[in-house]
PDB file of C-alpha atoms and ligand atoms in Angstrom:
ATOM      1  CA  MET A   1     -18.566  26.461  52.815  1.00 93.00           C
ATOM      2  CA  LYS A   2     -17.570  28.707  55.715  1.00 97.00           C
ATOM      3  CA  ILE A   3     -17.620  27.276  59.242  1.00 98.00           C
ATOM      4  CA  ILE A   4     -16.487  29.141  62.336  1.00 98.00           C
ATOM      5  CA  PHE A   5     -14.325  27.175  64.769  1.00 98.00           C
ATOM      6  CA  ALA A   6     -15.153  28.795  68.113  1.00 98.00           C
ATOM      7  CA  THR A   7     -11.670  28.739  69.583  1.00 95.00           C
ATOM      8  CA  GLY A   8      -8.810  31.085  70.204  1.00 91.00           C
ATOM      9  CA  ASN A   9      -6.502  28.187  71.095  1.00 92.00           C
ATOM     10  CA  LEU A  10      -3.868  27.937  68.337  1.00 93.00           C
ATOM     11  CA  GLY A  11      -2.923  24.361  69.283  1.00 91.00           C
ATOM     12  CA  LYS A  12      -6.503  23.184  68.769  1.00 94.00           C
ATOM     13  CA  LEU A  13      -6.873  25.277  65.617  1.00 95.00           C
ATOM     14  CA  SER A  14      -3.895  23.729  63.835  1.00 94.00           C
ATOM     15  CA  GLU A  15      -5.054  20.201  64.722  1.00 95.00           C
ATOM     16  CA  VAL A  16      -8.640  20.789  63.567  1.00 97.00           C
ATOM     17  CA  LYS A  17      -7.559  22.608  60.361  1.00 96.00           C
ATOM     18  CA  ARG A  18      -5.605  19.472  59.418  1.00 96.00           C
ATOM     19  CA  ILE A  19      -8.624  17.266  60.181  1.00 96.00           C
ATOM     20  CA  PHE A  20     -10.817  19.334  57.796  1.00 97.00           C
ATOM     21  CA  GLU A  21      -8.150  19.851  55.095  1.00 96.00           C
ATOM     22  CA  ASN A  22      -9.649  17.342  52.631  1.00 96.00           C
ATOM     23  CA  TYR A  23     -13.129  18.884  52.818  1.00 97.00           C
ATOM     24  CA  ASP A  24     -14.614  21.920  51.073  1.00 97.00           C
ATOM     25  CA  VAL A  25     -14.616  23.877  54.313  1.00 97.00           C
ATOM     26  CA  GLU A  26     -13.056  27.251  55.086  1.00 96.00           C
ATOM     27  CA  LEU A  27     -12.493  27.251  58.851  1.00 96.00           C
ATOM     28  CA  ILE A  28     -12.612  30.700  60.436  1.00 96.00           C
ATOM     29  CA  SER A  29     -11.225  31.042  63.967  1.00 96.00           C
ATOM     30  CA  LEU A  30     -12.357  33.584  66.549  1.00 96.00           C
ATOM     31  CA  LYS A  31      -9.053  35.422  66.061  1.00 94.00           C
ATOM     32  CA  GLU A  32     -10.220  36.397  62.546  1.00 95.00           C
ATOM     33  CA  LEU A  33     -13.548  37.889  63.732  1.00 97.00           C
ATOM     34  CA  VAL A  34     -14.368  41.188  65.416  1.00 97.00           C
ATOM     35  CA  ASN A  35     -16.828  41.887  68.244  1.00 97.00           C
ATOM     36  CA  VAL A  36     -16.579  38.327  69.485  1.00 97.00           C
ATOM     37  CA  PRO A  37     -18.697  37.953  72.623  1.00 97.00           C
ATOM     38  CA  GLU A  38     -17.058  36.713  75.813  1.00 95.00           C
ATOM     39  CA  ILE A  39     -18.163  33.129  76.447  1.00 96.00           C
ATOM     40  CA  TYR A  40     -18.195  31.940  80.033  1.00 95.00           C
ATOM     41  CA  GLU A  41     -17.323  28.258  80.212  1.00 94.00           C
ATOM     42  CA  ASN A  42     -19.262  27.747  83.409  1.00 95.00           C
ATOM     43  CA  GLU A  43     -21.001  24.464  82.644  1.00 97.00           C
ATOM     44  CA  LEU A  44     -20.014  21.388  84.639  1.00 96.00           C
ATOM     45  CA  THR A  45     -19.589  19.093  81.621  1.00 98.00           C
ATOM     46  CA  PHE A  46     -17.505  19.126  78.435  1.00 98.00           C
ATOM     47  CA  SER A  47     -20.730  18.747  76.435  1.00 98.00           C
ATOM     48  CA  GLY A  48     -22.392  21.707  78.166  1.00 98.00           C
ATOM     49  CA  ASN A  49     -19.452  24.024  77.541  1.00 98.00           C
ATOM     50  CA  SER A  50     -18.950  22.869  73.970  1.00 98.00           C
ATOM     51  CA  PHE A  51     -22.614  23.423  73.053  1.00 98.00           C
ATOM     52  CA  LYS A  52     -22.574  26.795  74.783  1.00 98.00           C
ATOM     53  CA  LYS A  53     -19.611  27.926  72.643  1.00 98.00           C
ATOM     54  CA  SER A  54     -21.042  26.726  69.308  1.00 98.00           C
ATOM     55  CA  ARG A  55     -24.543  28.035  70.074  1.00 98.00           C
ATOM     56  CA  GLU A  56     -23.514  31.507  71.274  1.00 98.00           C
ATOM     57  CA  ILE A  57     -21.109  32.080  68.381  1.00 98.00           C
ATOM     58  CA  PHE A  58     -23.705  30.865  65.843  1.00 98.00           C
ATOM     59  CA  GLU A  59     -26.310  33.193  67.397  1.00 98.00           C
ATOM     60  CA  LYS A  60     -23.897  36.147  67.121  1.00 98.00           C
ATOM     61  CA  PHE A  61     -22.577  35.640  63.573  1.00 98.00           C
ATOM     62  CA  GLY A  62     -25.265  33.491  61.882  1.00 98.00           C
ATOM     63  CA  ILE A  63     -22.571  31.224  60.383  1.00 98.00           C
ATOM     64  CA  PRO A  64     -22.535  27.453  61.136  1.00 98.00           C
ATOM     65  CA  THR A  65     -20.169  26.944  64.027  1.00 98.00           C
ATOM     66  CA  ILE A  66     -18.146  24.099  65.467  1.00 98.00           C
ATOM     67  CA  ALA A  67     -16.633  24.122  68.943  1.00 98.00           C
ATOM     68  CA  ASP A  68     -14.902  21.768  71.271  1.00 97.00           C
ATOM     69  CA  ASP A  69     -14.486  21.521  74.996  1.00 98.00           C
ATOM     70  CA  SER A  70     -11.831  19.149  76.134  1.00 98.00           C
ATOM     71  CA  GLY A  71      -9.648  18.263  79.045  1.00 98.00           C
ATOM     72  CA  LEU A  72      -7.774  15.720  81.060  1.00 98.00           C
ATOM     73  CA  VAL A  73      -9.478  13.316  83.468  1.00 98.00           C
ATOM     74  CA  VAL A  74      -7.091  11.707  85.976  1.00 98.00           C
ATOM     75  CA  GLU A  75      -8.229   8.564  87.748  1.00 98.00           C
ATOM     76  CA  GLN A  76      -6.311   9.027  91.021  1.00 98.00           C
ATOM     77  CA  LEU A  77      -7.588  12.614  91.301  1.00 98.00           C
ATOM     78  CA  ASN A  78     -11.238  11.563  90.955  1.00 98.00           C
ATOM     79  CA  GLY A  79     -11.508  13.058  87.470  1.00 98.00           C
ATOM     80  CA  LYS A  80      -9.634  16.307  88.073  1.00 98.00           C
ATOM     81  CA  PRO A  81      -8.721  18.620  86.369  1.00 98.00           C
ATOM     82  CA  GLY A  82     -11.668  17.822  84.034  1.00 98.00           C
ATOM     83  CA  VAL A  83     -13.523  20.901  82.806  1.00 97.00           C
ATOM     84  CA  PHE A  84     -10.983  23.022  84.698  1.00 97.00           C
ATOM     85  CA  SER A  85      -8.013  21.676  82.699  1.00 97.00           C
ATOM     86  CA  ALA A  86      -7.184  25.027  81.079  1.00 96.00           C
ATOM     87  CA  ARG A  87      -7.088  26.923  84.382  1.00 96.00           C
ATOM     88  CA  PHE A  88      -6.060  24.164  86.801  1.00 98.00           C
ATOM     89  CA  ALA A  89      -3.254  26.286  88.298  1.00 98.00           C
ATOM     90  CA  GLY A  90      -5.381  29.472  88.290  1.00 97.00           C
ATOM     91  CA  GLU A  91      -6.661  32.099  85.847  1.00 93.00           C
ATOM     92  CA  ASN A  92      -4.030  33.161  83.279  1.00 94.00           C
ATOM     93  CA  CYS A  93      -1.688  30.296  84.179  1.00 97.00           C
ATOM     94  CA  THR A  94       0.634  28.714  81.615  1.00 97.00           C
ATOM     95  CA  TYR A  95       0.603  25.129  80.358  1.00 97.00           C
ATOM     96  CA  GLU A  96       3.779  24.586  82.378  1.00 97.00           C
ATOM     97  CA  ASP A  97       2.082  25.826  85.581  1.00 98.00           C
ATOM     98  CA  ASN A  98      -0.750  23.321  85.013  1.00 98.00           C
ATOM     99  CA  ASN A  99       1.624  20.448  84.317  1.00 98.00           C
ATOM    100  CA  LYS A 100       3.699  21.196  87.421  1.00 98.00           C
ATOM    101  CA  LYS A 101       0.612  21.409  89.630  1.00 98.00           C
ATOM    102  CA  LEU A 102      -0.625  18.106  88.252  1.00 98.00           C
ATOM    103  CA  LEU A 103       2.715  16.356  88.837  1.00 98.00           C
ATOM    104  CA  ASN A 104       2.850  17.763  92.353  1.00 98.00           C
ATOM    105  CA  GLU A 105      -0.625  16.407  93.180  1.00 98.00           C
ATOM    106  CA  LEU A 106       0.239  13.035  91.652  1.00 98.00           C
ATOM    107  CA  SER A 107       3.514  12.760  93.595  1.00 98.00           C
ATOM    108  CA  PHE A 108       1.423  11.532  96.559  1.00 97.00           C
ATOM    109  CA  PHE A 109       0.106   8.560  94.545  1.00 98.00           C
ATOM    110  CA  PRO A 110       1.792   5.381  93.250  1.00 98.00           C
ATOM    111  CA  LYS A 111       2.446   4.914  89.537  1.00 98.00           C
ATOM    112  CA  PRO A 112       0.991   4.362  86.998  1.00 98.00           C
ATOM    113  CA  HIS A 113      -1.165   7.482  86.932  1.00 98.00           C
ATOM    114  CA  PHE A 114      -3.964   6.446  84.556  1.00 98.00           C
ATOM    115  CA  ALA A 115      -5.708   9.299  82.752  1.00 98.00           C
ATOM    116  CA  LYS A 116      -7.734  10.045  79.657  1.00 98.00           C
ATOM    117  CA  PHE A 117      -8.310  13.031  77.436  1.00 98.00           C
ATOM    118  CA  VAL A 118     -11.946  13.744  76.584  1.00 98.00           C
ATOM    119  CA  CYS A 119     -13.258  15.990  73.813  1.00 98.00           C
ATOM    120  CA  SER A 120     -16.828  17.035  73.070  1.00 98.00           C
ATOM    121  CA  ALA A 121     -17.070  18.417  69.521  1.00 98.00           C
ATOM    122  CA  THR A 122     -20.306  20.175  68.567  1.00 98.00           C
ATOM    123  CA  TYR A 123     -21.822  21.659  65.410  1.00 98.00           C
ATOM    124  CA  PHE A 124     -24.515  24.313  65.553  1.00 98.00           C
ATOM    125  CA  SER A 125     -26.430  25.777  62.604  1.00 98.00           C
ATOM    126  CA  ALA A 126     -30.022  26.881  62.079  1.00 98.00           C
ATOM    127  CA  ASP A 127     -31.017  23.400  60.889  1.00 97.00           C
ATOM    128  CA  ASN A 128     -28.668  21.006  62.637  1.00 97.00           C
ATOM    129  CA  GLN A 129     -27.023  20.492  65.992  1.00 98.00           C
ATOM    130  CA  PHE A 130     -24.737  17.512  66.635  1.00 96.00           C
ATOM    131  CA  GLU A 131     -22.289  16.353  69.251  1.00 98.00           C
ATOM    132  CA  PHE A 132     -19.573  13.708  69.178  1.00 98.00           C
ATOM    133  CA  ILE A 133     -17.364  12.684  72.086  1.00 98.00           C
ATOM    134  CA  GLY A 134     -13.860  11.262  71.671  1.00 98.00           C
ATOM    135  CA  GLU A 135     -11.516   9.841  74.294  1.00 98.00           C
ATOM    136  CA  LEU A 136      -7.842   8.901  74.434  1.00 98.00           C
ATOM    137  CA  SER A 137      -6.608   6.753  77.335  1.00 98.00           C
ATOM    138  CA  GLY A 138      -3.063   6.742  78.628  1.00 98.00           C
ATOM    139  CA  GLU A 139      -0.976   7.689  81.632  1.00 98.00           C
ATOM    140  CA  ILE A 140       0.748  10.723  83.086  1.00 98.00           C
ATOM    141  CA  ILE A 141       4.526  10.432  83.471  1.00 98.00           C
ATOM    142  CA  ASP A 142       6.589  12.523  85.868  1.00 97.00           C
ATOM    143  CA  GLU A 143       8.911  14.169  83.335  1.00 97.00           C
ATOM    144  CA  PHE A 144       8.406  16.552  80.396  1.00 98.00           C
ATOM    145  CA  ARG A 145       9.255  14.964  77.029  1.00 98.00           C
ATOM    146  CA  GLY A 146       8.932  16.407  73.491  1.00 98.00           C
ATOM    147  CA  ASN A 147       8.409  19.799  71.876  1.00 97.00           C
ATOM    148  CA  ASN A 148       5.189  19.493  69.874  1.00 97.00           C
ATOM    149  CA  GLY A 149       1.549  20.024  70.762  1.00 96.00           C
ATOM    150  CA  PHE A 150       0.170  21.953  73.702  1.00 96.00           C
ATOM    151  CA  GLY A 151      -1.277  21.633  77.191  1.00 97.00           C
ATOM    152  CA  TYR A 152      -0.614  18.314  78.907  1.00 98.00           C
ATOM    153  CA  ASP A 153       0.929  16.720  75.753  1.00 98.00           C
ATOM    154  CA  PRO A 154       4.523  16.605  77.144  1.00 98.00           C
ATOM    155  CA  ILE A 155       3.515  14.467  80.151  1.00 98.00           C
ATOM    156  CA  PHE A 156       0.845  12.221  78.552  1.00 98.00           C
ATOM    157  CA  VAL A 157       1.765   8.822  77.078  1.00 98.00           C
ATOM    158  CA  PRO A 158      -1.124   7.225  75.133  1.00 98.00           C
ATOM    159  CA  GLU A 159      -2.026   3.581  75.755  1.00 98.00           C
ATOM    160  CA  ASN A 160       0.063   1.220  73.553  1.00 98.00           C
ATOM    161  CA  TYR A 161       2.752   3.891  72.969  1.00 98.00           C
ATOM    162  CA  SER A 162       5.979   4.641  74.823  1.00 98.00           C
ATOM    163  CA  ASN A 163       6.341   8.276  73.709  1.00 98.00           C
ATOM    164  CA  THR A 164       4.423  11.330  74.910  1.00 98.00           C
ATOM    165  CA  LEU A 165       1.947  13.099  72.596  1.00 98.00           C
ATOM    166  CA  SER A 166       4.520  15.890  72.311  1.00 98.00           C
ATOM    167  CA  GLU A 167       7.128  13.440  71.046  1.00 98.00           C
ATOM    168  CA  LEU A 168       4.682  11.685  68.690  1.00 98.00           C
ATOM    169  CA  GLY A 169       3.767  14.942  66.889  1.00 96.00           C
ATOM    170  CA  ILE A 170       0.659  16.135  65.055  1.00 95.00           C
ATOM    171  CA  GLU A 171       0.536  13.370  62.382  1.00 95.00           C
ATOM    172  CA  VAL A 172       0.252  10.586  64.941  1.00 97.00           C
ATOM    173  CA  LYS A 173      -1.782  12.686  67.376  1.00 96.00           C
ATOM    174  CA  ASN A 174      -4.396  13.358  64.697  1.00 95.00           C
ATOM    175  CA  GLN A 175      -4.809   9.613  64.102  1.00 96.00           C
ATOM    176  CA  ILE A 176      -5.468   8.710  67.732  1.00 98.00           C
ATOM    177  CA  SER A 177      -6.530  11.764  69.720  1.00 97.00           C
ATOM    178  CA  HIS A 178      -9.757  12.492  71.558  1.00 98.00           C
ATOM    179  CA  ARG A 179     -10.196  15.605  69.359  1.00 97.00           C
ATOM    180  CA  ALA A 180      -9.595  13.724  66.094  1.00 97.00           C
ATOM    181  CA  LYS A 181     -12.117  11.026  67.070  1.00 98.00           C
ATOM    182  CA  ALA A 182     -14.755  13.618  68.001  1.00 98.00           C
ATOM    183  CA  PHE A 183     -14.261  15.763  64.867  1.00 98.00           C
ATOM    184  CA  TYR A 184     -14.122  12.757  62.497  1.00 97.00           C
ATOM    185  CA  GLY A 185     -17.514  11.850  63.977  1.00 97.00           C
ATOM    186  CA  LEU A 186     -18.831  15.309  63.090  1.00 97.00           C
ATOM    187  CA  ILE A 187     -17.273  15.159  59.612  1.00 97.00           C
ATOM    188  CA  ASP A 188     -18.910  11.815  58.980  1.00 97.00           C
ATOM    189  CA  ILE A 189     -22.420  13.037  59.738  1.00 96.00           C
ATOM    190  CA  LEU A 190     -21.920  16.401  57.958  1.00 97.00           C
ATOM    191  CA  SER A 191     -20.767  14.518  54.823  1.00 97.00           C
ATOM    192  CA  LYS A 192     -23.638  12.031  54.962  1.00 97.00           C
ATOM    193  CA  LYS A 193     -26.100  14.914  55.183  1.00 96.00           C
ATOM    194  CA  GLY A 194     -24.413  16.606  52.194  1.00 97.00           C
ATOM    195  CA  ILE A 195     -23.471  19.696  54.242  1.00 96.00           C
ATOM    196  CA  ILE A 196     -19.748  19.270  53.493  1.00 97.00           C
ATOM    197  CA  HIS A 197     -17.998  17.315  50.725  1.00 97.00           C
ATOM    198  CA  TYR A 198     -14.714  15.467  50.322  1.00 96.00           C
ATOM    199  CA  LYS A 199     -12.506  17.391  47.850  1.00 93.00           C
TER     200      LYS A 199
HETATM  201  P1  LIG B   1     -10.813  24.244  76.710  1.00 78.20           P
HETATM  202  O1  LIG B   1     -10.236  25.264  75.801  1.00 78.20           O
HETATM  203  O2  LIG B   1     -11.722  24.779  77.750  1.00 78.20           O
HETATM  204  O3  LIG B   1     -11.404  23.100  75.931  1.00 78.20           O
HETATM  205  O4  LIG B   1      -9.591  23.667  77.566  1.00 78.20           O
HETATM  206  C1  LIG B   1      -8.853  22.635  77.104  1.00 78.20           C
HETATM  207  C2  LIG B   1      -7.648  22.428  78.038  1.00 78.20           C
HETATM  208  O5  LIG B   1      -7.531  21.020  78.250  1.00 78.20           O
HETATM  209  C3  LIG B   1      -6.372  22.882  77.375  1.00 78.20           C
HETATM  210  O6  LIG B   1      -6.009  24.173  77.738  1.00 78.20           O
HETATM  211  C4  LIG B   1      -5.377  21.846  77.869  1.00 78.20           C
HETATM  212  O7  LIG B   1      -4.935  22.220  79.144  1.00 78.20           O
HETATM  213  C5  LIG B   1      -6.217  20.585  78.007  1.00 78.20           C
HETATM  214  N1  LIG B   1      -6.224  19.819  76.746  1.00 78.20           N
HETATM  215  C6  LIG B   1      -7.302  19.589  75.927  1.00 78.20           C
HETATM  216  N2  LIG B   1      -6.932  18.880  74.851  1.00 78.20           N
HETATM  217  C7  LIG B   1      -5.619  18.680  74.975  1.00 78.20           C
HETATM  218  C8  LIG B   1      -4.667  18.026  74.130  1.00 78.20           C
HETATM  219  O8  LIG B   1      -4.954  17.539  73.032  1.00 78.20           O
HETATM  220  N3  LIG B   1      -3.396  18.000  74.595  1.00 78.20           N
HETATM  221  C9  LIG B   1      -3.040  18.545  75.789  1.00 78.20           C
HETATM  222  N4  LIG B   1      -3.874  19.203  76.584  1.00 78.20           N
HETATM  223  C10 LIG B   1      -5.164  19.260  76.183  1.00 78.20           C
END
């Protein structure tokens, strides 16, 4: 079956495509659609933004839609950057700008800098709406390590690992990540309801 993944983020897309690869699902990203409405991520929670994306894209195209909203929650910064993770250093900033701003803010605090990634994954169709939340705990380190992944991956070391997510790569990331946990939750309920099937 066809499901839209309401994202234009290529890093997320390649992770989620891998998560769905054993199911009879053709994932369509926003980059493959025309007349995609602008979605303002102005909710104050990951859940609110994620539901907004899946609902508005479903309402526009009439095709079952999944979405995620995710970000980094840093303990010493009282949960920042949170829902502002993508634009922490300002509109149109790069991942590197965000990482540098984060390391600068954390330079005033002692180590370790405990943090977690959070992901709200939602599914929206005419008959069903679901949400699953996944988390990955770890710490922020003050150097960039590794070449894979996206966003804060080069400076995030998951709990019980000594490498960053960038060094660990997509295979390991997709076994432990906040996004994998959230989307495996969705897959589980979609399979049990007979909406998608294992190939
Ligand atoms: P969203 O597109 O509004 O969900 O923003 C997500 C932002 O959170 C990304 O642009 C990254 O900055 C950060 N983020 C979310 N998930 C990850 C991840 O798996 N690795 C690194 N950064 C992430």
